[in-house]
Short mmCIF file of C-alpha atoms in Angstrom, two decimals:
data_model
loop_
_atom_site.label_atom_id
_atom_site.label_comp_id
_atom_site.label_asym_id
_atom_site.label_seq_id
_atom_site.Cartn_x
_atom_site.Cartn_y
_atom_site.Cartn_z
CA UNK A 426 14.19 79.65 143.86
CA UNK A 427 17.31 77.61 142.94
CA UNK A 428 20.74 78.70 143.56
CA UNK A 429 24.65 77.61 143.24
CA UNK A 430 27.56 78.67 144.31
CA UNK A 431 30.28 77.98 141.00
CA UNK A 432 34.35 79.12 140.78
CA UNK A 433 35.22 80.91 137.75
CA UNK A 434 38.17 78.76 136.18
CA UNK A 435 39.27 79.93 133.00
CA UNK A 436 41.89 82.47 132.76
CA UNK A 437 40.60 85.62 131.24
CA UNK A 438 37.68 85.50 133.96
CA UNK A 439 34.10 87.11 133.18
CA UNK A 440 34.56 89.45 130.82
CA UNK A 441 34.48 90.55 126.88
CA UNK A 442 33.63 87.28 125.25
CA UNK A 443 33.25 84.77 128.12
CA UNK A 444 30.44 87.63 129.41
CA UNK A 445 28.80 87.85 126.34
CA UNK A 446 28.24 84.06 125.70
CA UNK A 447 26.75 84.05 129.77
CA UNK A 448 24.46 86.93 129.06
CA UNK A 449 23.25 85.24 125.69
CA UNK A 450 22.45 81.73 127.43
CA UNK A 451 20.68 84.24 130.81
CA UNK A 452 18.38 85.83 128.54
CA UNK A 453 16.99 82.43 127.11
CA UNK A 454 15.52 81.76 130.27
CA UNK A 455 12.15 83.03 131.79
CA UNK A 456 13.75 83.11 135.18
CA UNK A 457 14.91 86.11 136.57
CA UNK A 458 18.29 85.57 137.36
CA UNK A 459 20.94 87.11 139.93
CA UNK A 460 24.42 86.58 140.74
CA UNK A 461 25.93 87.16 143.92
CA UNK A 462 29.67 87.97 144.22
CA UNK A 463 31.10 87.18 147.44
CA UNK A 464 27.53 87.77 149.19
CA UNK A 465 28.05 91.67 148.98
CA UNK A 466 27.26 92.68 145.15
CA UNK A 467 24.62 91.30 142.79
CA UNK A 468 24.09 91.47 139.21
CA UNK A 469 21.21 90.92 136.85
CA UNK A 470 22.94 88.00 134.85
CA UNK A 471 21.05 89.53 131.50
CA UNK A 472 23.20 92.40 131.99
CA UNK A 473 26.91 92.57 130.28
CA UNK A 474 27.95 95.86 132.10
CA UNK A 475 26.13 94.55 135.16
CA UNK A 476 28.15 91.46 134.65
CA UNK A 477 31.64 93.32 133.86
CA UNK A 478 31.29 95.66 136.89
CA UNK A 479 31.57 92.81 139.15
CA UNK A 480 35.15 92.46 138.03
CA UNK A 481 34.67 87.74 137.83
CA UNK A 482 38.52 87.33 137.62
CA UNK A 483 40.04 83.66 137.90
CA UNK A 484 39.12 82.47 141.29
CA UNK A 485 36.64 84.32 141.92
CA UNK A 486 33.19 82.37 143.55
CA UNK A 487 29.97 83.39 142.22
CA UNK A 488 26.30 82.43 143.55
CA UNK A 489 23.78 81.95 141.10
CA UNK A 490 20.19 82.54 141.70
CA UNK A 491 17.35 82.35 139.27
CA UNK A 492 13.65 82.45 140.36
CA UNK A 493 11.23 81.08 137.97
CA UNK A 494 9.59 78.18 135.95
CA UNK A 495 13.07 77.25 134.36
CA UNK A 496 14.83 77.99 137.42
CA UNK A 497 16.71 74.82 137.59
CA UNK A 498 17.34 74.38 134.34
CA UNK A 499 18.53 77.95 133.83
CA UNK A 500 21.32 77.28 136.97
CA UNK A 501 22.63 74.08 135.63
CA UNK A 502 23.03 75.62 132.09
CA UNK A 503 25.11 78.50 133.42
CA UNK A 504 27.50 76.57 135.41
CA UNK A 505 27.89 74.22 132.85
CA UNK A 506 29.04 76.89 130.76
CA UNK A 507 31.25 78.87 133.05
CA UNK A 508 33.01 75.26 133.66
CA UNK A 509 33.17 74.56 129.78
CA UNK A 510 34.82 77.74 129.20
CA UNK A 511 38.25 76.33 129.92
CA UNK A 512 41.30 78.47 129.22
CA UNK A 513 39.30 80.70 126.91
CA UNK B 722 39.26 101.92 141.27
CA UNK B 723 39.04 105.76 141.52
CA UNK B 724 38.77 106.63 137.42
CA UNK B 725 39.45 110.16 138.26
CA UNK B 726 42.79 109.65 139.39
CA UNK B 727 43.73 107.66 135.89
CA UNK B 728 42.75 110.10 133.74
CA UNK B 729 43.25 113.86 133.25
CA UNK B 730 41.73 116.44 130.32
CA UNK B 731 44.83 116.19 128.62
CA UNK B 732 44.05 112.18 127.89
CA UNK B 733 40.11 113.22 126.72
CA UNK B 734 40.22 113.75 123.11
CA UNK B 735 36.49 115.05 122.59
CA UNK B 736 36.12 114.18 119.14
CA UNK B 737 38.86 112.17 116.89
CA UNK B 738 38.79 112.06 113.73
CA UNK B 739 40.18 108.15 113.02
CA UNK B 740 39.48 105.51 109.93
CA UNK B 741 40.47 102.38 111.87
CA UNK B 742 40.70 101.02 114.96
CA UNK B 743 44.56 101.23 114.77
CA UNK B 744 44.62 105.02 114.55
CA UNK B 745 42.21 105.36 116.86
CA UNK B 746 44.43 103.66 119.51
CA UNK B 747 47.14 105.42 118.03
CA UNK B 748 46.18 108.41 118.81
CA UNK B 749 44.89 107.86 122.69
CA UNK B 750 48.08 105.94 123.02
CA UNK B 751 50.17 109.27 122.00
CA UNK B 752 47.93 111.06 124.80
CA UNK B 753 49.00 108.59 127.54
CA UNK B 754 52.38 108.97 126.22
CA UNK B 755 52.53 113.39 126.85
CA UNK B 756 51.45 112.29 130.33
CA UNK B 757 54.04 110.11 131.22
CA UNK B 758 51.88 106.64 131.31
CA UNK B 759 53.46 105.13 128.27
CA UNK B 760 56.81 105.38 128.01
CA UNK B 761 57.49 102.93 124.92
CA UNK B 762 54.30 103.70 122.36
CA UNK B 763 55.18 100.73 119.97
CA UNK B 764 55.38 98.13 122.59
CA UNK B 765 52.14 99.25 123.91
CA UNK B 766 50.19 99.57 121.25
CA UNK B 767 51.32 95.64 120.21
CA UNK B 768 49.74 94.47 123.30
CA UNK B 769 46.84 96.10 122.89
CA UNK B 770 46.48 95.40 119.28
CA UNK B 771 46.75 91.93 120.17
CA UNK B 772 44.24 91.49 122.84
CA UNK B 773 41.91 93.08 120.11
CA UNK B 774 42.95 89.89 117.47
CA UNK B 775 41.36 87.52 120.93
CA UNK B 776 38.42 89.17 121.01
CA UNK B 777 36.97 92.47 120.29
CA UNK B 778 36.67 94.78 123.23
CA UNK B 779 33.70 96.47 121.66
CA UNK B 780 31.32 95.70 124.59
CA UNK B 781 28.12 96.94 122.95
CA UNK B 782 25.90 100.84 123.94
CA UNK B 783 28.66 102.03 120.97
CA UNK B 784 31.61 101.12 123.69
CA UNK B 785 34.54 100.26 123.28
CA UNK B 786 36.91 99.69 125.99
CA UNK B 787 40.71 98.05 124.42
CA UNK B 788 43.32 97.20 127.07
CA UNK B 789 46.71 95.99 127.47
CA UNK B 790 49.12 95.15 129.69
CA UNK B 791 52.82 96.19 129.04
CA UNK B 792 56.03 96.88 129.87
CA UNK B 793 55.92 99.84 128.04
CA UNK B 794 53.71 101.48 130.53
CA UNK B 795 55.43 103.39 133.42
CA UNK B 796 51.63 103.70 135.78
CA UNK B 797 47.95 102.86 135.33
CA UNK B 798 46.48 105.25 133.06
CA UNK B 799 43.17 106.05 131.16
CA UNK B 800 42.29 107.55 128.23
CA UNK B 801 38.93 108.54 125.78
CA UNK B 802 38.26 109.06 122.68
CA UNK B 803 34.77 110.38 121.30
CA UNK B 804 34.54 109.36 117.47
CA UNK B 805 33.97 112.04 114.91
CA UNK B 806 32.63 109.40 112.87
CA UNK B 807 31.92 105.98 114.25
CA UNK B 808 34.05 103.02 113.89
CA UNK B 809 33.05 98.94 113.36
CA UNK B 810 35.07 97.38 116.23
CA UNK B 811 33.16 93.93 115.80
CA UNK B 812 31.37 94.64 119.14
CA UNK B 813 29.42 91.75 120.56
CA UNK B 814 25.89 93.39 119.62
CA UNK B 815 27.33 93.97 115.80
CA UNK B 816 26.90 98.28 116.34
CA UNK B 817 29.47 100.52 115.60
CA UNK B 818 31.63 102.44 117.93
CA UNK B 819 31.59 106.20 118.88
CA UNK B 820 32.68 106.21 122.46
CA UNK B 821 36.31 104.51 123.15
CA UNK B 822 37.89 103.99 126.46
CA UNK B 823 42.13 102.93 126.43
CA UNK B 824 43.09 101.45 129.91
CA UNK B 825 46.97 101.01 129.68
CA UNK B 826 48.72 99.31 132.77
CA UNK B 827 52.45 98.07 133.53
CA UNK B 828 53.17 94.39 133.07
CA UNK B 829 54.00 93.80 136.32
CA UNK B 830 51.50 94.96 138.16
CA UNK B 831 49.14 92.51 139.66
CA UNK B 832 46.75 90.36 137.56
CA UNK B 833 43.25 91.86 137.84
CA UNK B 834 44.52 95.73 138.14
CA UNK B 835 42.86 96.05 134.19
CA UNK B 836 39.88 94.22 135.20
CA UNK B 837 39.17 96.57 138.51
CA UNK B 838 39.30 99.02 136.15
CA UNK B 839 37.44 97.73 133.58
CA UNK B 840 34.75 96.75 136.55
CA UNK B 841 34.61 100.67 137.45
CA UNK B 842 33.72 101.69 134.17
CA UNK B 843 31.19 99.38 133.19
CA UNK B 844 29.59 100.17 136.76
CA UNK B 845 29.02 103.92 135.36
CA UNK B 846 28.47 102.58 131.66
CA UNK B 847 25.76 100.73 133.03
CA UNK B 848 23.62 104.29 133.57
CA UNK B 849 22.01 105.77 130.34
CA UNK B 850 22.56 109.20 131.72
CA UNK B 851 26.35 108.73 131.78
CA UNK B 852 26.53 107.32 128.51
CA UNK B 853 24.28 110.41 127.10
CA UNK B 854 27.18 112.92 129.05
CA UNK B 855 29.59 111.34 127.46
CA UNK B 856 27.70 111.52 123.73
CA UNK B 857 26.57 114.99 124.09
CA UNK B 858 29.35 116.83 126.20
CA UNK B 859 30.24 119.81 125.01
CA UNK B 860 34.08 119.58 126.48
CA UNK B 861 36.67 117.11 127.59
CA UNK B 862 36.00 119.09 131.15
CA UNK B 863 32.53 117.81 130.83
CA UNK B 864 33.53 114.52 130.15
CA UNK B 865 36.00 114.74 132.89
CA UNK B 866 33.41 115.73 135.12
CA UNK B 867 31.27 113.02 134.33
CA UNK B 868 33.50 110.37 134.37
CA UNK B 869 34.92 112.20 138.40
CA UNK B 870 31.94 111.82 139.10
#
């Protein structure tokens, strides 16, 4: 299991577009893959409306946890693209 | 984010009959309007015409859920719109739309007050059987209940 806590920088936060491009890369991996908001609610990162109904605004910290043979690989891709998405 | 107290049957339009995505909003806007929520249409609709042209709020599960934030929008309201016949809305998994959500809030209120909503939503979209209740209710009661729920 590999996990990593990332802050969600660009302005329109996790949602519509930004969500769908996260969900796309999620599914390429094997891993299953989780995120944690603020330790309290977790997601299926495969899931749009599981990923919309945590309500990722600007600011907000998400933990990423994928379990599986691309495990690390699937973590570093997702934060690379959360921190790409700039002021999209 | 309680939906229930953001929308009301008289902003449940259980089956519009719209060509474009315009009218469609149109006509949910004019049902926020009779309620008191919007109290300058035009400006409204702008703002949510124009977060459309960013990116289409068409979510996917034949879903759409357009926003905007407005000073032409006296309180947080909610409205929804079945589809007589089914609209494209370029949603993210290509589908057309039959189910429509229109969150309206004031401009001033704080940042994330559309996304909470939005959040609450997609947290009952998210079960099959809600999305079925809202295909196959018979009334906007039903769909008020469902949504209340």
């Amino acid at each position: 299991m590999v996990s990593k806590e990332v802050t969600i920088g660009n302005a329109t936060g996790l949602h519509a577009r930004p969500a769908q491009k996260f969900v796309q890369l999620a599914g390429k991996f094997q891993s299953q893959i989780q995120i944690y908001k603020n330790n309290e609610s977790k997601t299926d990162a495969k899931s749009i409306l599981g990923l919309m109904s945590l309500a990722l605004e600007k600011g907000t910290t998400i933990t990423i946890e994928a379990t599986g043979d691309d495990e690390q690989e699937a973590v570093d891709q997702l934060i690379e693209l959360i921190n790409n998405f700039g002021d999209e | 984010m309680d939906l229930k107290n953001l929308i009301s049957e008289a902003t449940i339009i259980l089956s519009l009959e719209a060509t474009s995505k315009e009218e469609c909003i149109r006509s949910l806007t004019s049902t926020l309007v009779d309620n008191g929520v919007v109290s300058n249409a035009e400006v409204y609709v702008e703002s949510v015409l124009k977060r459309e042209e960013t990116g289409s709020t068409g979510i996917g599960f034949s879903v759409a859920i357009p926003h905007g934030k407005s000073p032409g929008v006296t309180e947080p309201g909610l409205a929804f719109a079945r589809l007589q016949n089914a609209l494209d809305w370029e949603s993210l998994d290509g589908n057309p739309v039959s189910l429509v959500f229109l969150i309206a809030v004031p401009e001033d209120k704080a940042g994330s007050e559309h996304l909470q909503i939005l959040a609450s939503i997609s947290r009952k979209l998210i079960h099959e059987e809600f999305r079925n209740k809202l295909l196959y209710a018979q009334s906007s009661q039903d769909i008020l209940d469902a949504i209340s729920n």
